[in-house]
Amino acid sequence: MNRIKDYDELEDRIVKWISDYCITHPSIKSLVVGISGGIDSSVVSTLCAETGLPTYALSMPLNSISSHSDLSDVHRKFLSSNYENVVPMRIDLSSVYEQFVKSTRFWMGDEFAKAKHPLANTKSRIRMVTLYQVAGDVGGIVVGTGNKVEDYGVGFYTKYGDGGVDIAPIADLYKTEVWELGKHLGVDQRIIDAQPTDGLWEDGRTDSDQIGTSYEMLEWVMESQIFDNEKDPSALNMWMGKDITEDQKIAIRQYQKFNTQNKHKMLSIPTFKYRDWE
């Protein structure tokens, strides 16, 4: 999916949007962004650097496989070589995570280690805490790196982890558009070519492995507006009955599955209203 006609203009508009936000909030002195070695964080950190504001780019390896850490280091060096306003940082959080697991297992027993998904989320939350610690130290804000499919389609992020941010510059861009913007910004080709991954699993599983379909197919589902009328259950059946490919049918099912189970991330926190009781 590529809706963008002019990537020069897109770059200028996002950079101005970030800058304007900081101007209207005078307490903001800098930008803080985590760089994972993936395309989303590489694009966002470069856009932040383009503002001219002090930009703290944090590489945060956490029991990471070498290919992910290597790409993060590649981009950190790219930023520091091209932008004088970038402060590159590398904070290894592996020992922090291991101590957390050890302390929690002491109270919860060996069953604790069998819950792999919560542990993956804990990694993301430790990184979020680190970003906010740095932001607090330098008077900065944490800049989000989620794209449109992740943030508003399937909720593919960790609540209070990489979902814990102050602004979201690319959350209205599809992944394929982020890739194109990355090419335009001069992001290293190895990062552009790499399979998307959240980097939270030590077996190196990709986003497609976890979601069960590709970003391109999820973008097709979002743009086709299949789920616009969620109250009409016949809408999905109508689409599934059309002459579409098996890959498209899989994408529809996976989009519905993840959108449903992750809805709690994309809605405001349920709150008891005292006045509703009166």
mmCIF file of C-alpha atoms in Angstrom:
data_model
loop_
_atom_site.group_PDB
_atom_site.id
_atom_site.type_symbol
_atom_site.label_atom_id
_atom_site.label_comp_id
_atom_site.label_asym_id
_atom_site.label_seq_id
_atom_site.Cartn_x
_atom_site.Cartn_y
_atom_site.Cartn_z
ATOM 1 C CA MET A 1 0.000 0.000 0.000
ATOM 2 C CA ASN A 2 1.493 3.319 -1.016
ATOM 3 C CA ARG A 3 -0.700 6.411 -0.791
ATOM 4 C CA ILE A 4 2.210 8.870 -0.765
ATOM 5 C CA LYS A 5 2.846 10.964 -3.874
ATOM 6 C CA ASP A 6 5.788 13.047 -2.637
ATOM 7 C CA TYR A 7 8.183 11.709 -0.001
ATOM 8 C CA ASP A 8 10.098 14.994 0.132
ATOM 9 C CA GLU A 9 6.926 16.709 1.245
ATOM 10 C CA LEU A 10 6.058 13.883 3.662
ATOM 11 C CA GLU A 11 9.463 14.185 5.309
ATOM 12 C CA ASP A 12 9.136 17.970 5.619
ATOM 13 C CA ARG A 13 5.630 17.735 7.053
ATOM 14 C CA ILE A 14 6.523 15.158 9.710
ATOM 15 C CA VAL A 15 9.699 17.000 10.734
ATOM 16 C CA LYS A 16 7.695 20.231 11.015
ATOM 17 C CA TRP A 17 4.954 18.438 12.974
ATOM 18 C CA ILE A 18 7.489 17.192 15.536
ATOM 19 C CA SER A 19 9.157 20.607 15.734
ATOM 20 C CA ASP A 20 5.852 22.453 16.094
ATOM 21 C CA TYR A 21 4.779 20.139 18.896
ATOM 22 C CA CYS A 22 7.954 20.954 20.792
ATOM 23 C CA ILE A 23 7.581 24.697 20.149
ATOM 24 C CA THR A 24 4.061 24.669 21.580
ATOM 25 C CA HIS A 25 5.324 22.774 24.637
ATOM 26 C CA PRO A 26 8.300 24.908 25.757
ATOM 27 C CA SER A 27 9.292 22.506 28.532
ATOM 28 C CA ILE A 28 10.435 19.992 25.886
ATOM 29 C CA LYS A 29 14.183 20.267 25.410
ATOM 30 C CA SER A 30 14.945 17.094 23.482
ATOM 31 C CA LEU A 31 13.649 13.961 21.772
ATOM 32 C CA VAL A 32 14.266 10.417 22.999
ATOM 33 C CA VAL A 33 13.762 7.393 20.765
ATOM 34 C CA GLY A 34 14.675 3.729 20.997
ATOM 35 C CA ILE A 35 16.396 2.241 17.956
ATOM 36 C CA SER A 36 15.934 -1.480 17.478
ATOM 37 C CA GLY A 37 17.554 -1.912 14.089
ATOM 38 C CA GLY A 38 14.135 -2.107 12.438
ATOM 39 C CA ILE A 39 12.764 0.180 9.754
ATOM 40 C CA ASP A 40 10.183 1.947 11.950
ATOM 41 C CA SER A 41 12.598 3.108 14.637
ATOM 42 C CA SER A 42 15.247 3.922 12.032
ATOM 43 C CA VAL A 43 12.840 6.204 10.178
ATOM 44 C CA VAL A 44 11.514 7.882 13.324
ATOM 45 C CA SER A 45 14.962 8.521 14.798
ATOM 46 C CA THR A 46 16.134 10.030 11.499
ATOM 47 C CA LEU A 47 13.082 12.298 11.335
ATOM 48 C CA CYS A 48 13.781 13.384 14.916
ATOM 49 C CA ALA A 49 17.383 14.133 14.013
ATOM 50 C CA GLU A 50 16.182 16.221 11.067
ATOM 51 C CA THR A 51 14.415 18.610 13.475
ATOM 52 C CA GLY A 52 17.773 19.853 14.730
ATOM 53 C CA LEU A 53 16.652 19.270 18.321
ATOM 54 C CA PRO A 54 18.892 17.272 20.644
ATOM 55 C CA THR A 55 17.977 13.668 19.837
ATOM 56 C CA TYR A 56 18.914 10.802 22.135
ATOM 57 C CA ALA A 57 19.002 7.563 20.158
ATOM 58 C CA LEU A 58 19.023 4.558 22.462
ATOM 59 C CA SER A 59 20.089 1.105 21.419
ATOM 60 C CA MET A 60 18.919 -1.239 24.180
ATOM 61 C CA PRO A 61 20.078 -4.823 23.635
ATOM 62 C CA LEU A 62 18.324 -7.262 25.944
ATOM 63 C CA ASN A 63 19.389 -10.845 25.411
ATOM 64 C CA SER A 64 19.141 -9.865 21.756
ATOM 65 C CA ILE A 65 20.292 -12.056 18.902
ATOM 66 C CA SER A 66 23.358 -10.609 17.201
ATOM 67 C CA SER A 67 21.661 -9.750 13.895
ATOM 68 C CA HIS A 68 19.232 -7.387 15.667
ATOM 69 C CA SER A 69 21.928 -5.732 17.783
ATOM 70 C CA ASP A 70 24.177 -5.356 14.742
ATOM 71 C CA LEU A 71 21.509 -3.475 12.766
ATOM 72 C CA SER A 72 20.778 -1.245 15.749
ATOM 73 C CA ASP A 73 24.485 -0.406 15.952
ATOM 74 C CA VAL A 74 24.579 0.260 12.202
ATOM 75 C CA HIS A 75 21.816 2.835 12.478
ATOM 76 C CA ARG A 76 23.243 4.412 15.634
ATOM 77 C CA LYS A 77 26.496 5.001 13.773
ATOM 78 C CA PHE A 78 24.591 6.382 10.761
ATOM 79 C CA LEU A 79 22.872 8.928 12.985
ATOM 80 C CA SER A 80 25.993 10.016 14.827
ATOM 81 C CA SER A 81 27.904 10.346 11.547
ATOM 82 C CA ASN A 82 25.274 12.497 9.854
ATOM 83 C CA TYR A 83 23.720 14.580 12.629
ATOM 84 C CA GLU A 84 25.661 16.624 15.174
ATOM 85 C CA ASN A 85 22.539 16.964 17.338
ATOM 86 C CA VAL A 86 22.249 13.210 17.920
ATOM 87 C CA VAL A 87 23.483 11.677 21.158
ATOM 88 C CA PRO A 88 23.928 7.948 20.472
ATOM 89 C CA MET A 89 23.552 5.684 23.496
ATOM 90 C CA ARG A 90 23.915 1.947 23.988
ATOM 91 C CA ILE A 91 22.448 0.587 27.225
ATOM 92 C CA ASP A 92 22.584 -3.188 27.653
ATOM 93 C CA LEU A 93 19.557 -4.213 29.718
ATOM 94 C CA SER A 94 20.229 -7.955 29.767
ATOM 95 C CA SER A 95 21.436 -8.068 33.377
ATOM 96 C CA VAL A 96 18.500 -5.920 34.545
ATOM 97 C CA TYR A 97 16.051 -8.316 32.898
ATOM 98 C CA GLU A 98 17.798 -11.414 34.230
ATOM 99 C CA GLN A 99 17.750 -10.039 37.779
ATOM 100 C CA PHE A 100 14.044 -9.261 37.410
ATOM 101 C CA VAL A 101 13.316 -12.815 36.254
ATOM 102 C CA LYS A 102 15.414 -14.251 39.069
ATOM 103 C CA SER A 103 13.668 -12.129 41.724
ATOM 104 C CA THR A 104 10.187 -12.867 40.411
ATOM 105 C CA ARG A 105 10.833 -16.587 40.093
ATOM 106 C CA PHE A 106 11.901 -16.648 43.749
ATOM 107 C CA TRP A 107 8.320 -15.806 44.742
ATOM 108 C CA MET A 108 6.369 -17.437 41.932
ATOM 109 C CA GLY A 109 8.352 -20.624 41.408
ATOM 110 C CA ASP A 110 9.477 -22.309 38.218
ATOM 111 C CA GLU A 111 6.005 -21.947 36.669
ATOM 112 C CA PHE A 112 6.883 -18.274 36.150
ATOM 113 C CA ALA A 113 9.447 -19.060 33.451
ATOM 114 C CA LYS A 114 6.937 -21.059 31.416
ATOM 115 C CA ALA A 115 4.872 -17.960 30.596
ATOM 116 C CA LYS A 116 6.919 -16.788 27.625
ATOM 117 C CA HIS A 117 4.620 -14.045 26.342
ATOM 118 C CA PRO A 118 4.544 -12.062 29.606
ATOM 119 C CA LEU A 119 8.334 -12.280 29.707
ATOM 120 C CA ALA A 120 8.556 -10.850 26.175
ATOM 121 C CA ASN A 121 6.271 -8.003 27.247
ATOM 122 C CA THR A 122 8.463 -7.399 30.285
ATOM 123 C CA LYS A 123 11.426 -6.811 27.981
ATOM 124 C CA SER A 124 9.482 -4.138 26.126
ATOM 125 C CA ARG A 125 8.412 -2.500 29.395
ATOM 126 C CA ILE A 126 11.977 -2.423 30.727
ATOM 127 C CA ARG A 127 12.983 -0.596 27.557
ATOM 128 C CA MET A 128 10.109 1.859 28.018
ATOM 129 C CA VAL A 129 11.210 2.597 31.599
ATOM 130 C CA THR A 130 14.735 3.228 30.315
ATOM 131 C CA LEU A 131 13.516 5.652 27.648
ATOM 132 C CA TYR A 132 11.475 7.611 30.180
ATOM 133 C CA GLN A 133 14.376 7.690 32.630
ATOM 134 C CA VAL A 134 16.593 9.252 29.979
ATOM 135 C CA ALA A 135 13.773 11.590 28.903
ATOM 136 C CA GLY A 136 13.378 12.736 32.497
ATOM 137 C CA ASP A 137 17.104 13.368 32.806
ATOM 138 C CA VAL A 138 17.349 15.473 29.629
ATOM 139 C CA GLY A 139 13.960 17.207 29.621
ATOM 140 C CA GLY A 140 12.784 15.181 26.668
ATOM 141 C CA ILE A 141 9.773 13.309 25.375
ATOM 142 C CA VAL A 142 9.625 9.699 24.220
ATOM 143 C CA VAL A 143 8.885 9.445 20.510
ATOM 144 C CA GLY A 144 6.862 6.443 19.357
ATOM 145 C CA THR A 145 7.845 4.203 16.462
ATOM 146 C CA GLY A 146 4.582 2.347 15.771
ATOM 147 C CA ASN A 147 3.033 2.319 12.289
ATOM 148 C CA LYS A 148 -0.653 2.381 11.277
ATOM 149 C CA VAL A 149 -1.170 -1.388 11.141
ATOM 150 C CA GLU A 150 0.482 -1.983 14.507
ATOM 151 C CA ASP A 151 -1.113 0.919 16.379
ATOM 152 C CA TYR A 152 -4.630 1.028 14.925
ATOM 153 C CA GLY A 153 -5.131 -2.248 13.074
ATOM 154 C CA VAL A 154 -3.967 -5.298 14.999
ATOM 155 C CA GLY A 155 -2.603 -3.709 18.184
ATOM 156 C CA PHE A 156 0.775 -5.341 17.684
ATOM 157 C CA TYR A 157 2.668 -3.682 20.511
ATOM 158 C CA THR A 158 3.142 -4.071 24.240
ATOM 159 C CA LYS A 159 0.769 -2.162 26.490
ATOM 160 C CA TYR A 160 2.922 0.218 28.561
ATOM 161 C CA GLY A 161 5.945 -1.046 26.654
ATOM 162 C CA ASP A 162 6.588 0.233 23.148
ATOM 163 C CA GLY A 163 2.998 1.495 23.333
ATOM 164 C CA GLY A 164 4.067 3.910 26.088
ATOM 165 C CA VAL A 165 5.051 7.051 24.180
ATOM 166 C CA ASP A 166 4.374 10.797 24.083
ATOM 167 C CA ILE A 167 3.999 11.418 20.349
ATOM 168 C CA ALA A 168 3.565 9.103 17.338
ATOM 169 C CA PRO A 169 4.993 10.569 14.099
ATOM 170 C CA ILE A 170 4.425 7.575 11.788
ATOM 171 C CA ALA A 171 1.289 5.995 13.287
ATOM 172 C CA ASP A 172 -0.764 7.069 10.271
ATOM 173 C CA LEU A 173 1.674 5.519 7.779
ATOM 174 C CA TYR A 174 1.447 1.962 6.537
ATOM 175 C CA LYS A 175 4.527 -0.234 6.877
ATOM 176 C CA THR A 176 5.133 -0.206 3.128
ATOM 177 C CA GLU A 177 5.089 3.603 3.222
ATOM 178 C CA VAL A 178 7.568 3.570 6.110
ATOM 179 C CA TRP A 179 9.876 1.392 4.018
ATOM 180 C CA GLU A 180 9.682 3.888 1.147
ATOM 181 C CA LEU A 181 10.278 6.809 3.504
ATOM 182 C CA GLY A 182 13.287 4.943 4.874
ATOM 183 C CA LYS A 183 14.758 4.657 1.386
ATOM 184 C CA HIS A 184 14.161 8.372 0.881
ATOM 185 C CA LEU A 185 15.945 9.196 4.167
ATOM 186 C CA GLY A 186 18.965 7.065 3.310
ATOM 187 C CA VAL A 187 18.390 4.347 5.901
ATOM 188 C CA ASP A 188 20.852 1.479 5.491
ATOM 189 C CA GLN A 189 19.633 -1.040 2.902
ATOM 190 C CA ARG A 190 20.239 -3.914 5.312
ATOM 191 C CA ILE A 191 17.631 -2.439 7.654
ATOM 192 C CA ILE A 192 15.177 -1.929 4.799
ATOM 193 C CA ASP A 193 15.653 -5.525 3.636
ATOM 194 C CA ALA A 194 15.460 -7.108 7.103
ATOM 195 C CA GLN A 195 12.365 -9.077 8.075
ATOM 196 C CA PRO A 196 10.312 -7.023 10.565
ATOM 197 C CA THR A 197 10.591 -8.285 14.137
ATOM 198 C CA ASP A 198 9.838 -6.900 17.580
ATOM 199 C CA GLY A 199 13.129 -8.369 18.831
ATOM 200 C CA LEU A 200 11.552 -9.673 22.039
ATOM 201 C CA TRP A 201 12.010 -13.384 21.370
ATOM 202 C CA GLU A 202 15.325 -15.163 21.633
ATOM 203 C CA ASP A 203 14.372 -17.551 18.838
ATOM 204 C CA GLY A 204 14.370 -14.610 16.393
ATOM 205 C CA ARG A 205 10.728 -14.995 15.302
ATOM 206 C CA THR A 206 9.510 -12.342 12.881
ATOM 207 C CA ASP A 207 6.339 -10.249 12.980
ATOM 208 C CA SER A 208 4.867 -12.381 10.197
ATOM 209 C CA ASP A 209 5.585 -15.522 12.232
ATOM 210 C CA GLN A 210 3.621 -14.075 15.136
ATOM 211 C CA ILE A 211 0.738 -12.499 13.219
ATOM 212 C CA GLY A 212 0.344 -15.229 10.621
ATOM 213 C CA THR A 213 0.346 -12.954 7.588
ATOM 214 C CA SER A 214 2.347 -10.086 6.083
ATOM 215 C CA TYR A 215 2.055 -6.348 6.659
ATOM 216 C CA GLU A 216 1.154 -5.916 3.006
ATOM 217 C CA MET A 217 -1.849 -8.210 3.404
ATOM 218 C CA LEU A 218 -2.944 -6.526 6.643
ATOM 219 C CA GLU A 219 -2.776 -3.176 4.864
ATOM 220 C CA TRP A 220 -5.047 -4.568 2.164
ATOM 221 C CA VAL A 221 -7.571 -5.576 4.844
ATOM 222 C CA MET A 222 -7.484 -2.122 6.450
ATOM 223 C CA GLU A 223 -7.835 -0.270 3.147
ATOM 224 C CA SER A 224 -10.642 -2.531 1.920
ATOM 225 C CA GLN A 225 -12.702 -1.402 4.945
ATOM 226 C CA ILE A 226 -13.974 -4.922 5.541
ATOM 227 C CA PHE A 227 -14.468 -4.262 9.240
ATOM 228 C CA ASP A 228 -15.870 -0.728 9.040
ATOM 229 C CA ASN A 229 -19.292 -1.926 10.158
ATOM 230 C CA GLU A 230 -18.402 -4.173 13.071
ATOM 231 C CA LYS A 231 -22.035 -4.509 14.156
ATOM 232 C CA ASP A 232 -22.929 -6.274 10.933
ATOM 233 C CA PRO A 233 -21.630 -9.880 11.184
ATOM 234 C CA SER A 234 -22.728 -10.541 7.623
ATOM 235 C CA ALA A 235 -20.091 -8.113 6.319
ATOM 236 C CA LEU A 236 -17.246 -10.541 6.972
ATOM 237 C CA ASN A 237 -19.160 -13.463 5.487
ATOM 238 C CA MET A 238 -19.875 -11.387 2.407
ATOM 239 C CA TRP A 239 -16.188 -10.707 1.900
ATOM 240 C CA MET A 240 -15.146 -14.290 2.576
ATOM 241 C CA GLY A 241 -17.600 -15.402 -0.090
ATOM 242 C CA LYS A 242 -16.049 -13.176 -2.732
ATOM 243 C CA ASP A 243 -13.558 -14.291 -5.329
ATOM 244 C CA ILE A 244 -10.453 -13.523 -3.282
ATOM 245 C CA THR A 245 -7.211 -15.408 -2.828
ATOM 246 C CA GLU A 246 -6.461 -17.790 0.011
ATOM 247 C CA ASP A 247 -3.786 -15.361 1.264
ATOM 248 C CA GLN A 248 -6.412 -12.625 1.453
ATOM 249 C CA LYS A 249 -8.784 -14.891 3.383
ATOM 250 C CA ILE A 250 -6.004 -15.712 5.850
ATOM 251 C CA ALA A 251 -5.225 -12.000 6.234
ATOM 252 C CA ILE A 252 -8.892 -11.222 6.969
ATOM 253 C CA ARG A 253 -9.044 -13.933 9.628
ATOM 254 C CA GLN A 254 -5.766 -12.880 11.251
ATOM 255 C CA TYR A 255 -6.694 -9.193 11.214
ATOM 256 C CA GLN A 256 -10.016 -9.982 12.892
ATOM 257 C CA LYS A 257 -8.324 -12.226 15.471
ATOM 258 C CA PHE A 258 -5.661 -9.714 16.519
ATOM 259 C CA ASN A 259 -7.924 -6.673 16.285
ATOM 260 C CA THR A 260 -10.408 -8.382 18.598
ATOM 261 C CA GLN A 261 -7.974 -9.734 21.173
ATOM 262 C CA ASN A 262 -5.925 -6.503 21.279
ATOM 263 C CA LYS A 263 -8.858 -4.092 21.320
ATOM 264 C CA HIS A 264 -8.145 -3.309 24.974
ATOM 265 C CA LYS A 265 -4.865 -1.678 23.925
ATOM 266 C CA MET A 266 -6.489 0.620 21.395
ATOM 267 C CA LEU A 267 -9.339 1.878 23.576
ATOM 268 C CA SER A 268 -9.247 4.121 26.629
ATOM 269 C CA ILE A 269 -8.976 2.395 30.008
ATOM 270 C CA PRO A 270 -12.393 1.285 31.339
ATOM 271 C CA THR A 271 -13.248 3.565 34.250
ATOM 272 C CA PHE A 272 -16.025 3.346 36.807
ATOM 273 C CA LYS A 273 -18.061 6.583 36.675
ATOM 274 C CA TYR A 274 -19.454 7.591 40.039
ATOM 275 C CA ARG A 275 -22.032 9.921 38.475
ATOM 276 C CA ASP A 276 -23.408 7.073 36.356
ATOM 277 C CA TRP A 277 -24.337 5.358 39.618
ATOM 278 C CA GLU A 278 -26.372 8.277 40.934
#
